[in-house]
PDB file of C-alpha atoms in Angstrom:
ATOM      1  CA  MET O   1      26.222   2.287 -32.149  1.00  0.00           C
ATOM      2  CA  LYS O   2      22.623   2.846 -32.128  1.00  0.00           C
ATOM      3  CA  PHE O   3      19.362   1.128 -33.495  1.00  0.00           C
ATOM      4  CA  SER O   4      16.402   2.280 -35.135  1.00  0.00           C
ATOM      5  CA  ILE O   5      12.698   2.174 -34.914  1.00  0.00           C
ATOM      6  CA  SER O   6      10.283   4.039 -37.692  1.00  0.00           C
ATOM      7  CA  ARG O   7       6.520   3.620 -36.514  1.00  0.00           C
ATOM      8  CA  PHE O   8       3.519   6.042 -38.081  1.00  0.00           C
ATOM      9  CA  ARG O   9       5.740   9.891 -37.910  1.00  0.00           C
ATOM     10  CA  TYR O  10       8.117   8.365 -34.959  1.00  0.00           C
ATOM     11  CA  ARG O  11      11.138   6.794 -34.912  1.00  0.00           C
ATOM     12  CA  PHE O  12      13.270   5.215 -31.460  1.00  0.00           C
ATOM     13  CA  THR O  13      16.871   5.183 -32.148  1.00  0.00           C
ATOM     14  CA  PRO O  14      18.378   4.837 -28.391  1.00  0.00           C
ATOM     15  CA  HIS O  15      22.423   4.135 -28.138  1.00  0.00           C
ATOM     16  CA  TRP O  16      23.031   0.491 -26.399  1.00  0.00           C
ATOM     17  CA  MET O  17      24.421   1.983 -23.952  1.00  0.00           C
ATOM     18  CA  MET O  18      21.667   3.503 -22.692  1.00  0.00           C
ATOM     19  CA  CYS O  19      19.394   0.512 -23.359  1.00  0.00           C
ATOM     20  CA  VAL O  20      21.907  -1.546 -21.201  1.00  0.00           C
ATOM     21  CA  LEU O  21      22.113   1.404 -18.112  1.00  0.00           C
ATOM     22  CA  ALA O  22      18.332   1.309 -18.581  1.00  0.00           C
ATOM     23  CA  LEU O  23      17.631  -1.865 -18.382  1.00  0.00           C
ATOM     24  CA  LEU O  24      19.640  -2.548 -15.334  1.00  0.00           C
ATOM     25  CA  GLY O  25      17.836   0.340 -13.200  1.00  0.00           C
ATOM     26  CA  ILE O  26      14.534  -0.471 -14.350  1.00  0.00           C
ATOM     27  CA  ALA O  27      15.444  -4.854 -13.450  1.00  0.00           C
ATOM     28  CA  PHE O  28      17.446  -2.515 -10.016  1.00  0.00           C
ATOM     29  CA  PHE O  29      13.939  -1.172  -9.337  1.00  0.00           C
ATOM     30  CA  ILE O  30      11.283  -4.284 -10.264  1.00  0.00           C
ATOM     31  CA  ALA O  31      13.684  -7.001  -7.957  1.00  0.00           C
ATOM     32  CA  LEU O  32      13.315  -4.445  -5.104  1.00  0.00           C
ATOM     33  CA  GLY O  33       9.084  -3.698  -5.536  1.00  0.00           C
ATOM     34  CA  VAL O  34       9.872  -8.355  -5.555  1.00  0.00           C
ATOM     35  CA  TRP O  35      12.047  -8.123  -2.229  1.00  0.00           C
ATOM     36  CA  GLN O  36       9.374  -5.509  -0.111  1.00  0.00           C
ATOM     37  CA  LEU O  37       6.535  -7.869  -2.005  1.00  0.00           C
ATOM     38  CA  HIS O  38       8.245 -11.457  -0.638  1.00  0.00           C
ATOM     39  CA  ARG O  39       8.539  -9.544   2.708  1.00  0.00           C
ATOM     40  CA  ALA O  40       4.893  -8.641   3.050  1.00  0.00           C
ATOM     41  CA  GLU O  41       3.534 -11.767   2.819  1.00  0.00           C
ATOM     42  CA  GLU O  42       6.401 -13.104   5.130  1.00  0.00           C
ATOM     43  CA  LYS O  43       4.906 -10.846   7.593  1.00  0.00           C
ATOM     44  CA  ARG O  44       1.289 -11.214   6.962  1.00  0.00           C
ATOM     45  CA  LEU O  45       2.388 -15.197   7.895  1.00  0.00           C
ATOM     46  CA  ILE O  46       4.073 -14.392  11.132  1.00  0.00           C
ATOM     47  CA  LEU O  47       1.273 -12.417  12.416  1.00  0.00           C
ATOM     48  CA  GLU O  48      -1.400 -14.710  11.750  1.00  0.00           C
ATOM     49  CA  ARG O  49       0.907 -17.077  13.302  1.00  0.00           C
ATOM     50  CA  LYS O  50       0.524 -14.837  16.494  1.00  0.00           C
ATOM     51  CA  PHE O  51      -3.526 -14.714  16.067  1.00  0.00           C
ATOM     52  CA  ALA O  52      -3.194 -17.632  16.637  1.00  0.00           C
ATOM     53  CA  PHE O  53      -1.276 -18.099  19.573  1.00  0.00           C
ATOM     54  CA  GLU O  54      -3.281 -15.498  21.013  1.00  0.00           C
ATOM     55  CA  HIS O  55      -6.585 -16.969  22.878  1.00  0.00           C
ATOM     56  CA  GLN O  56      -4.394 -20.484  23.932  1.00  0.00           C
ATOM     57  CA  ALA O  57      -2.736 -21.096  27.110  1.00  0.00           C
ATOM     58  CA  PRO O  58       0.362 -21.495  27.819  1.00  0.00           C
ATOM     59  CA  ARG O  59       2.445 -24.637  26.934  1.00  0.00           C
ATOM     60  CA  VAL O  60       4.309 -25.259  30.707  1.00  0.00           C
ATOM     61  CA  TRP O  61       7.789 -26.331  29.152  1.00  0.00           C
ATOM     62  CA  ASP O  62      10.732 -28.094  30.641  1.00  0.00           C
ATOM     63  CA  GLY O  63      13.349 -28.521  27.918  1.00  0.00           C
ATOM     64  CA  SER O  64      12.173 -31.387  27.507  1.00  0.00           C
ATOM     65  CA  GLY O  65       9.968 -32.777  24.244  1.00  0.00           C
ATOM     66  CA  ILE O  66       9.141 -30.665  21.342  1.00  0.00           C
ATOM     67  CA  GLN O  67      10.475 -26.429  21.612  1.00  0.00           C
ATOM     68  CA  PRO O  68       7.449 -24.114  21.010  1.00  0.00           C
ATOM     69  CA  LYS O  69       6.910 -22.557  17.977  1.00  0.00           C
ATOM     70  CA  PRO O  70       7.239 -18.975  16.970  1.00  0.00           C
ATOM     71  CA  PHE O  71       4.669 -16.971  19.102  1.00  0.00           C
ATOM     72  CA  GLU O  72       3.360 -19.250  21.316  1.00  0.00           C
ATOM     73  CA  GLY O  73       2.922 -19.232  24.877  1.00  0.00           C
ATOM     74  CA  VAL O  74       5.638 -20.683  27.298  1.00  0.00           C
ATOM     75  CA  GLN O  75       5.001 -21.303  31.281  1.00  0.00           C
ATOM     76  CA  VAL O  76       8.512 -22.307  32.431  1.00  0.00           C
ATOM     77  CA  GLN O  77      10.582 -22.867  35.473  1.00  0.00           C
ATOM     78  CA  GLY O  78      13.728 -21.831  36.345  1.00  0.00           C
ATOM     79  CA  THR O  79      16.360 -19.261  38.237  1.00  0.00           C
ATOM     80  CA  PHE O  80      17.411 -17.037  36.910  1.00  0.00           C
ATOM     81  CA  MET O  81      21.761 -16.994  35.857  1.00  0.00           C
ATOM     82  CA  PRO O  82      23.610 -13.497  37.112  1.00  0.00           C
ATOM     83  CA  GLN O  83      24.392 -12.364  33.769  1.00  0.00           C
ATOM     84  CA  VAL O  84      22.687 -10.284  32.219  1.00  0.00           C
ATOM     85  CA  PHE O  85      22.614  -9.348  28.602  1.00  0.00           C
ATOM     86  CA  LEU O  86      21.589  -5.332  27.491  1.00  0.00           C
ATOM     87  CA  LEU O  87      19.768  -5.583  23.626  1.00  0.00           C
ATOM     88  CA  ASP O  88      21.242  -1.892  22.697  1.00  0.00           C
ATOM     89  CA  ASN O  89      18.771   0.336  20.151  1.00  0.00           C
ATOM     90  CA  GLN O  90      15.665  -0.796  21.502  1.00  0.00           C
ATOM     91  CA  MET O  91      12.488   2.273  21.432  1.00  0.00           C
ATOM     92  CA  TYR O  92      10.084   3.000  23.167  1.00  0.00           C
ATOM     93  CA  ALA O  93       7.778   5.609  23.357  1.00  0.00           C
ATOM     94  CA  HIS O  94      10.594   7.676  21.040  1.00  0.00           C
ATOM     95  CA  GLN O  95      12.750   6.696  23.541  1.00  0.00           C
ATOM     96  CA  VAL O  96      15.938   5.093  22.792  1.00  0.00           C
ATOM     97  CA  GLY O  97      17.704   2.889  25.197  1.00  0.00           C
ATOM     98  CA  TYR O  98      18.154  -1.301  25.773  1.00  0.00           C
ATOM     99  CA  HIS O  99      16.769  -4.546  26.935  1.00  0.00           C
ATOM    100  CA  VAL O 100      16.875  -6.610  29.527  1.00  0.00           C
ATOM    101  CA  LEU O 101      17.917 -10.443  28.392  1.00  0.00           C
ATOM    102  CA  SER O 102      18.436 -12.860  31.765  1.00  0.00           C
ATOM    103  CA  PRO O 103      19.400 -16.597  30.747  1.00  0.00           C
ATOM    104  CA  LEU O 104      17.345 -18.377  33.018  1.00  0.00           C
ATOM    105  CA  ASP O 105      18.391 -21.789  34.477  1.00  0.00           C
ATOM    106  CA  ILE O 106      15.715 -24.520  33.722  1.00  0.00           C
ATOM    107  CA  GLY O 107      18.423 -27.601  34.927  1.00  0.00           C
ATOM    108  CA  THR O 108      19.014 -28.607  31.522  1.00  0.00           C
ATOM    109  CA  GLU O 109      21.823 -28.674  30.242  1.00  0.00           C
ATOM    110  CA  ARG O 110      21.326 -24.858  27.746  1.00  0.00           C
ATOM    111  CA  VAL O 111      19.507 -22.174  29.609  1.00  0.00           C
ATOM    112  CA  ILE O 112      16.396 -19.777  28.377  1.00  0.00           C
ATOM    113  CA  MET O 113      16.619 -16.439  27.040  1.00  0.00           C
ATOM    114  CA  ILE O 114      14.162 -14.054  29.276  1.00  0.00           C
ATOM    115  CA  ASP O 115      13.680 -10.788  27.203  1.00  0.00           C
ATOM    116  CA  ARG O 116      12.776  -9.200  30.703  1.00  0.00           C
ATOM    117  CA  GLY O 117      10.932  -5.783  28.357  1.00  0.00           C
ATOM    118  CA  TRP O 118      12.601  -2.341  27.828  1.00  0.00           C
ATOM    119  CA  ILE O 119      14.494   0.276  29.787  1.00  0.00           C
ATOM    120  CA  PRO O 120      16.181   3.384  28.870  1.00  0.00           C
ATOM    121  CA  VAL O 121      19.884   4.590  28.776  1.00  0.00           C
ATOM    122  CA  GLY O 122      21.758   6.238  31.733  1.00  0.00           C
ATOM    123  CA  ALA O 123      22.501   9.434  32.229  1.00  0.00           C
ATOM    124  CA  THR O 124      25.208   8.887  29.282  1.00  0.00           C
ATOM    125  CA  ARG O 125      25.743   5.625  27.223  1.00  0.00           C
ATOM    126  CA  SER O 126      28.852   4.294  29.356  1.00  0.00           C
ATOM    127  CA  GLU O 127      26.615   4.783  31.921  1.00  0.00           C
ATOM    128  CA  ILE O 128      24.854   0.995  32.122  1.00  0.00           C
ATOM    129  CA  PRO O 129      21.510   1.316  34.214  1.00  0.00           C
ATOM    130  CA  ASP O 130      21.125  -1.020  37.597  1.00  0.00           C
ATOM    131  CA  ILE O 131      19.372  -4.421  36.477  1.00  0.00           C
ATOM    132  CA  ILE O 132      17.721  -5.769  39.802  1.00  0.00           C
ATOM    133  CA  THR O 133      17.165  -9.374  38.573  1.00  0.00           C
ATOM    134  CA  PRO O 134      15.956 -12.284  41.408  1.00  0.00           C
ATOM    135  CA  THR O 135      17.859 -15.302  42.783  1.00  0.00           C
ATOM    136  CA  GLU O 136      14.446 -17.184  43.886  1.00  0.00           C
ATOM    137  CA  GLN O 137      12.999 -19.978  41.526  1.00  0.00           C
ATOM    138  CA  LEU O 138      10.185 -18.435  38.845  1.00  0.00           C
ATOM    139  CA  ILE O 139       7.490 -19.007  37.463  1.00  0.00           C
ATOM    140  CA  LEU O 140       7.456 -16.870  33.928  1.00  0.00           C
ATOM    141  CA  GLU O 141       5.175 -16.714  31.444  1.00  0.00           C
ATOM    142  CA  GLY O 142       6.248 -15.622  27.508  1.00  0.00           C
ATOM    143  CA  ARG O 143       5.893 -16.089  23.669  1.00  0.00           C
ATOM    144  CA  ALA O 144       8.313 -18.104  22.463  1.00  0.00           C
ATOM    145  CA  TYR O 145      10.445 -15.708  19.771  1.00  0.00           C
ATOM    146  CA  TYR O 146      12.659 -16.428  16.605  1.00  0.00           C
ATOM    147  CA  SER O 147      15.390 -14.365  15.579  1.00  0.00           C
ATOM    148  CA  LEU O 148      15.097 -13.991  11.852  1.00  0.00           C
ATOM    149  CA  GLY O 149      18.413 -15.320  10.915  1.00  0.00           C
ATOM    150  CA  LYS O 150      21.935 -14.226  11.815  1.00  0.00           C
ATOM    151  CA  PRO O 151      22.146 -10.330  12.008  1.00  0.00           C
ATOM    152  CA  TRP O 152      24.705  -8.124  10.115  1.00  0.00           C
ATOM    153  CA  LEU O 153      26.536  -6.120  11.883  1.00  0.00           C
ATOM    154  CA  LEU O 154      28.994  -3.172  11.364  1.00  0.00           C
ATOM    155  CA  GLY O 155      31.442  -3.372  14.537  1.00  0.00           C
ATOM    156  CA  PRO O 156      32.362  -5.642  16.910  1.00  0.00           C
ATOM    157  CA  GLY O 157      28.519  -7.532  18.405  1.00  0.00           C
ATOM    158  CA  ILE O 158      28.902  -7.427  21.966  1.00  0.00           C
ATOM    159  CA  GLU O 159      30.790  -5.366  24.367  1.00  0.00           C
ATOM    160  CA  ILE O 160      31.538  -6.420  28.015  1.00  0.00           C
ATOM    161  CA  LYS O 161      30.564  -3.727  30.810  1.00  0.00           C
ATOM    162  CA  HIS O 162      31.980  -6.567  33.367  1.00  0.00           C
ATOM    163  CA  ALA O 163      32.484  -9.782  34.625  1.00  0.00           C
ATOM    164  CA  GLY O 164      28.415 -10.530  34.196  1.00  0.00           C
ATOM    165  CA  SER O 165      26.853  -7.728  31.877  1.00  0.00           C
ATOM    166  CA  ALA O 166      27.732  -7.167  27.966  1.00  0.00           C
ATOM    167  CA  VAL O 167      25.628  -4.731  25.179  1.00  0.00           C
ATOM    168  CA  ILE O 168      25.169  -6.776  22.228  1.00  0.00           C
ATOM    169  CA  GLU O 169      23.943  -5.134  18.431  1.00  0.00           C
ATOM    170  CA  ALA O 170      21.601  -7.984  18.539  1.00  0.00           C
ATOM    171  CA  LEU O 171      20.197 -11.249  19.017  1.00  0.00           C
ATOM    172  CA  ASP O 172      23.535 -13.122  18.175  1.00  0.00           C
ATOM    173  CA  LEU O 173      23.204 -16.321  19.863  1.00  0.00           C
ATOM    174  CA  GLN O 174      26.372 -17.686  19.433  1.00  0.00           C
ATOM    175  CA  LEU O 175      28.588 -15.116  21.094  1.00  0.00           C
ATOM    176  CA  MET O 176      25.915 -14.995  23.853  1.00  0.00           C
ATOM    177  CA  GLU O 177      27.371 -18.737  24.613  1.00  0.00           C
ATOM    178  CA  GLN O 178      30.384 -17.023  24.030  1.00  0.00           C
ATOM    179  CA  PHE O 179      29.632 -14.623  27.131  1.00  0.00           C
ATOM    180  CA  LEU O 180      28.227 -17.904  28.972  1.00  0.00           C
ATOM    181  CA  HIS O 181      29.810 -20.847  28.048  1.00  0.00           C
ATOM    182  CA  LYS O 182      26.708 -22.284  27.772  1.00  0.00           C
ATOM    183  CA  ALA O 183      24.592 -23.250  25.184  1.00  0.00           C
ATOM    184  CA  ILE O 184      21.261 -21.461  24.419  1.00  0.00           C
ATOM    185  CA  TYR O 185      17.795 -22.492  23.448  1.00  0.00           C
ATOM    186  CA  PRO O 186      17.361 -21.276  20.063  1.00  0.00           C
ATOM    187  CA  PHE O 187      14.285 -19.228  21.471  1.00  0.00           C
ATOM    188  CA  ILE O 188      14.252 -16.662  23.229  1.00  0.00           C
ATOM    189  CA  ILE O 189      10.806 -15.657  25.826  1.00  0.00           C
ATOM    190  CA  ARG O 190       9.011 -12.415  25.971  1.00  0.00           C
ATOM    191  CA  LEU O 191       7.836 -12.403  29.542  1.00  0.00           C
ATOM    192  CA  ASP O 192       4.551 -11.557  29.816  1.00  0.00           C
ATOM    193  CA  LYS O 193       3.232  -8.397  31.817  1.00  0.00           C
ATOM    194  CA  LYS O 194       1.977 -10.641  34.298  1.00  0.00           C
ATOM    195  CA  SER O 195       4.870 -12.170  35.134  1.00  0.00           C
ATOM    196  CA  PRO O 196       7.541 -10.675  37.790  1.00  0.00           C
ATOM    197  CA  ALA O 197      10.827  -9.840  37.822  1.00  0.00           C
ATOM    198  CA  GLY O 198      10.405  -7.311  34.088  1.00  0.00           C
ATOM    199  CA  TYR O 199      10.575  -3.841  32.638  1.00  0.00           C
ATOM    200  CA  VAL O 200       8.333  -2.079  30.214  1.00  0.00           C
ATOM    201  CA  ARG O 201       6.686  -5.001  27.815  1.00  0.00           C
ATOM    202  CA  SER O 202       5.486  -3.462  25.051  1.00  0.00           C
ATOM    203  CA  TRP O 203       5.692  -6.559  22.404  1.00  0.00           C
ATOM    204  CA  ALA O 204       5.030  -6.122  18.122  1.00  0.00           C
ATOM    205  CA  ALA O 205       5.599  -8.837  16.198  1.00  0.00           C
ATOM    206  CA  VAL O 206       6.741  -7.841  13.869  1.00  0.00           C
ATOM    207  CA  SER O 207       8.461  -4.485  13.513  1.00  0.00           C
ATOM    208  CA  MET O 208       7.251  -3.365  10.176  1.00  0.00           C
ATOM    209  CA  PRO O 209       3.420  -3.810   9.508  1.00  0.00           C
ATOM    210  CA  PRO O 210       2.756  -5.800   5.755  1.00  0.00           C
ATOM    211  CA  GLU O 211       0.765  -2.999   4.475  1.00  0.00           C
ATOM    212  CA  ARG O 212       4.210  -0.405   4.907  1.00  0.00           C
ATOM    213  CA  HIS O 213       5.839  -2.814   2.488  1.00  0.00           C
ATOM    214  CA  LEU O 214       3.582  -3.283   0.016  1.00  0.00           C
ATOM    215  CA  GLY O 215       3.288   0.527   0.158  1.00  0.00           C
ATOM    216  CA  TYR O 216       7.565   0.422  -0.788  1.00  0.00           C
ATOM    217  CA  ALA O 217       6.647  -2.243  -3.030  1.00  0.00           C
ATOM    218  CA  VAL O 218       4.707   0.391  -4.905  1.00  0.00           C
ATOM    219  CA  GLN O 219       6.542   2.572  -4.884  1.00  0.00           C
ATOM    220  CA  TRP O 220      10.260   0.789  -6.650  1.00  0.00           C
ATOM    221  CA  PHE O 221       7.735  -0.196  -9.529  1.00  0.00           C
ATOM    222  CA  ALA O 222       6.888   3.188  -9.796  1.00  0.00           C
ATOM    223  CA  PHE O 223      10.440   3.857  -9.884  1.00  0.00           C
ATOM    224  CA  ALA O 224      10.992   1.257 -12.729  1.00  0.00           C
ATOM    225  CA  LEU O 225       7.721   2.831 -14.406  1.00  0.00           C
ATOM    226  CA  VAL O 226       9.376   6.236 -14.549  1.00  0.00           C
ATOM    227  CA  VAL O 227      13.057   4.901 -15.806  1.00  0.00           C
ATOM    228  CA  PHE O 228      11.296   3.447 -18.427  1.00  0.00           C
ATOM    229  CA  ILE O 229       8.878   6.439 -19.104  1.00  0.00           C
ATOM    230  CA  ILE O 230      12.437   8.763 -19.431  1.00  0.00           C
ATOM    231  CA  PHE O 231      14.051   5.916 -21.241  1.00  0.00           C
ATOM    232  CA  ILE O 232      11.465   6.365 -24.341  1.00  0.00           C
ATOM    233  CA  ALA O 233      10.817   9.956 -24.256  1.00  0.00           C
ATOM    234  CA  LEU O 234      14.214  10.778 -24.520  1.00  0.00           C
ATOM    235  CA  ASN O 235      15.105   8.470 -27.496  1.00  0.00           C
ATOM    236  CA  ILE O 236      12.433   8.949 -29.517  1.00  0.00           C
ATOM    237  CA  ARG O 237      12.190  11.138 -32.248  1.00  0.00           C
ATOM    238  CA  THR O 238       9.890  12.757 -34.712  1.00  0.00           C
ATOM    239  CA  TYR O 239      10.499  12.457 -38.479  1.00  0.00           C
ATOM    240  CA  GLU O 240      11.212  16.150 -38.966  1.00  0.00           C
ATOM    241  CA  LYS O 241      12.774  16.756 -36.164  1.00  0.00           C
ATOM    242  CA  THR O 242      15.234  13.755 -37.530  1.00  0.00           C
ATOM    243  CA  ASN O 243      15.845  14.634 -40.162  1.00  0.00           C
ATOM    244  CA  SER O 244      16.424  18.165 -39.265  1.00  0.00           C
ATOM    245  CA  ASN O 245      18.976  16.975 -38.051  1.00  0.00           C
TER     246      ASN O 245
END
């Protein structure tokens, strides 16, 4: 089934199936572009929030009162529990490794997860790096970080190496609570460089800057425009060519 629109020396005669496919393709690329614009705005707000707290002194927090805001500086006092989580597939200086996360007991019903920084993987994936965890009470400073929603995992989210350590694919606090048999506050603290008991600490507020999301948005909108141009080009005919058929 076709319909025809004539204008001057040209006739536009697309098939209905081609119209549907073109509309679906254009709508798909526009939706991806809009999603990238939303992501760019989210990242911009995150960076603004981080910048607002950069020059403020850390707030002493003992588990009572209002929980820290994202990227707010926090000072906590407590003792590390013996268990350790290794957050997998973390990059630093083009090398793959783990982030070391240790639960800190601050004397409340919940514990706080402390991201102590990055360490490289062992010689093989089955070899777990040696983690040195202090046993004395510590005063630690860092910035509060909240995970962006529940992670999507293709496989098991946690791999228990032995009684005291586990490799995790994402910051899934529910799985971590099941391993610890203890409730966890809904944020982690990324350890400050001057605090003890840490490893390599190079914290990026966002994995991708807003400018890159804007660039991707422009690309998706450009793809939508290309689909539209191709659709028009394939279905427009001159009268002479139409009559010759």
